[in-house]
CSV table of C-alpha atoms in Angstrom, one decimal:
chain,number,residue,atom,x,y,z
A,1,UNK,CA,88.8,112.2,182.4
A,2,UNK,CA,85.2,112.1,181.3
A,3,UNK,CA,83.6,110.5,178.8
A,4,UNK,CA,79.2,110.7,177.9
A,5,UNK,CA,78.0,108.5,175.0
A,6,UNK,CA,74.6,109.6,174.0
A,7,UNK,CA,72.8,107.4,171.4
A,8,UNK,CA,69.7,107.9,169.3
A,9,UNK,CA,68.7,104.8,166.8
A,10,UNK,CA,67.0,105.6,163.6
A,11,UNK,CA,65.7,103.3,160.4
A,12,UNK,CA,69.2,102.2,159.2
A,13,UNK,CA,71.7,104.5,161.6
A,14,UNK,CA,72.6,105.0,165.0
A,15,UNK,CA,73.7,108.6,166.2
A,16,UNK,CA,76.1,108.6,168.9
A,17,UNK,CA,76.8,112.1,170.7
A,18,UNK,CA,80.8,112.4,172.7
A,19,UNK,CA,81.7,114.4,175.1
A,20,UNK,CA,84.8,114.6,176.9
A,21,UNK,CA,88.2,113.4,176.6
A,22,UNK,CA,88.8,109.9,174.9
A,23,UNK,CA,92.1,108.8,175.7
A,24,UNK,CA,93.5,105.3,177.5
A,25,UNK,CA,91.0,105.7,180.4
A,26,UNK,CA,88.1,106.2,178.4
A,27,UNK,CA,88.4,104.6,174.9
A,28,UNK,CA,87.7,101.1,176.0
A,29,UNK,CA,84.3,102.2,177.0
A,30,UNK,CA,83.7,103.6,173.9
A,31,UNK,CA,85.2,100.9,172.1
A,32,UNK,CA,82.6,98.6,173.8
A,33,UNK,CA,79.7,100.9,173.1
A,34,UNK,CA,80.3,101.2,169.6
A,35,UNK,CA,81.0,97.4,168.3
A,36,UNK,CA,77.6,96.4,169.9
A,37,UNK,CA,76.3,99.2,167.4
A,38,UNK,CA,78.3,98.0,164.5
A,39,UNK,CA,77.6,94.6,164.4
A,40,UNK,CA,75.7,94.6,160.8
A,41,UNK,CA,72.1,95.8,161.5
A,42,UNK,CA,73.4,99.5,161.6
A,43,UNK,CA,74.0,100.6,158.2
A,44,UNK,CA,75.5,103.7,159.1
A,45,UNK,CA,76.9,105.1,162.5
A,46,UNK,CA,77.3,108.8,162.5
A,47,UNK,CA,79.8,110.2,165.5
A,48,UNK,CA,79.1,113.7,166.8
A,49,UNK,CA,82.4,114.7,168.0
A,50,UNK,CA,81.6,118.4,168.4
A,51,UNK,CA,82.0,118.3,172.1
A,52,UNK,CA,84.9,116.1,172.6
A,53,UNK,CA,87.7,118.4,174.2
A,54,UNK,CA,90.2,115.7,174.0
A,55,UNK,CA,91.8,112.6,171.6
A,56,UNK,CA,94.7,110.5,172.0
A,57,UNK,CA,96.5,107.5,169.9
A,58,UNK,CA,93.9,105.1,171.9
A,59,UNK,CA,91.1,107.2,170.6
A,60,UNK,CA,92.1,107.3,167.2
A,61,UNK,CA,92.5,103.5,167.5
A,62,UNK,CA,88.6,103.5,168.4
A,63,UNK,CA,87.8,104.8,165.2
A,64,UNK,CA,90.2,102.5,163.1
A,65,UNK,CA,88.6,99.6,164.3
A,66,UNK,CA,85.0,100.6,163.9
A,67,UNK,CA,85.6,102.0,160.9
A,68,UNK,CA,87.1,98.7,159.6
A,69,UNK,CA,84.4,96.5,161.5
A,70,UNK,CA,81.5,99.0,159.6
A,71,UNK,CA,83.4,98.2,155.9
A,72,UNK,CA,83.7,94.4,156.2
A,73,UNK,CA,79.5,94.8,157.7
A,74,UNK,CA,79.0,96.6,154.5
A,75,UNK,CA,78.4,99.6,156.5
A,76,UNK,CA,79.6,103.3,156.9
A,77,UNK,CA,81.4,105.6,159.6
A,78,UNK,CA,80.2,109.5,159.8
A,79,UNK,CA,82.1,111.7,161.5
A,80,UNK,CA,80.6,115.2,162.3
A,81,UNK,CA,81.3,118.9,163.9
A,82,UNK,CA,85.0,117.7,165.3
A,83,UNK,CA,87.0,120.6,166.0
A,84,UNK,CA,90.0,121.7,163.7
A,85,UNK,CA,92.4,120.2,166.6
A,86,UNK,CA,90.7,116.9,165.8
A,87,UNK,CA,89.9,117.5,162.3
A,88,UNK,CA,94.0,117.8,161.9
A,89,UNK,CA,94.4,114.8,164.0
A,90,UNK,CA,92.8,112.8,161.6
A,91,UNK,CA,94.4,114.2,158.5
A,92,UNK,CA,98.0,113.5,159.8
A,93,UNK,CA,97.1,110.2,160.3
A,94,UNK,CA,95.6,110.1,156.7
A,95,UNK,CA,92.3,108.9,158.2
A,96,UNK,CA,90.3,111.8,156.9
A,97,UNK,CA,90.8,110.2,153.1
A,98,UNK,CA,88.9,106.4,154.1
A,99,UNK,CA,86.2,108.1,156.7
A,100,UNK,CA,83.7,110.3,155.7
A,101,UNK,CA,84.3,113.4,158.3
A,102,UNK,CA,82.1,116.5,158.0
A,103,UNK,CA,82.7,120.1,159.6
């Protein structure tokens, strides 16, 4: 039940590397990691998810609410390099058609 948050800054975005699981023992860190990123000087946060081997309800719920605290900031959630697991995970939850989430 490990999580890593790697982030890099840029002009106008802030590139944030997972790996591990994120579920109910590891979301609220990420959760706190990410809303000091999104509070409105971050245009755009991009999420490399490529080596996340796991993602529960919580985790999903981590993205929800940054996505929803970026869109009221006037700003934009990435997602990139998710598995197809993960990739399915968000279409079920029809989260794939309000996030931008590339292969």
């Amino acid at each position: 039940m490990n999580l890593t948050i790697d982030k890099q800054q840029n002009e106008n975005e802030v590139v944030v590397k997972a790996a591990g699981e994120i579920d109910a023992f590891t979301a609220p860190k990420l959760r706190e990691e990410l809303a000091l990123l999104a509070d409105g000087k971050n245009k755009v946060i991009t999420v490399n998810l490529k080596d996340v081997t796991y993602l529960d309800s919580t985790g999903l719920g981590v993205f929800v609410g940054l996505f929803k605290q970026l869109k009221n900031n006037g700003g934009e959630l990435r997602l990139l390099e998710m598995s197809e697991r993960l990739k399915r995970l968000f279409q079920i939850t029809g989260l794939s058609h309000v996030m931008e989430i590339r292969g």
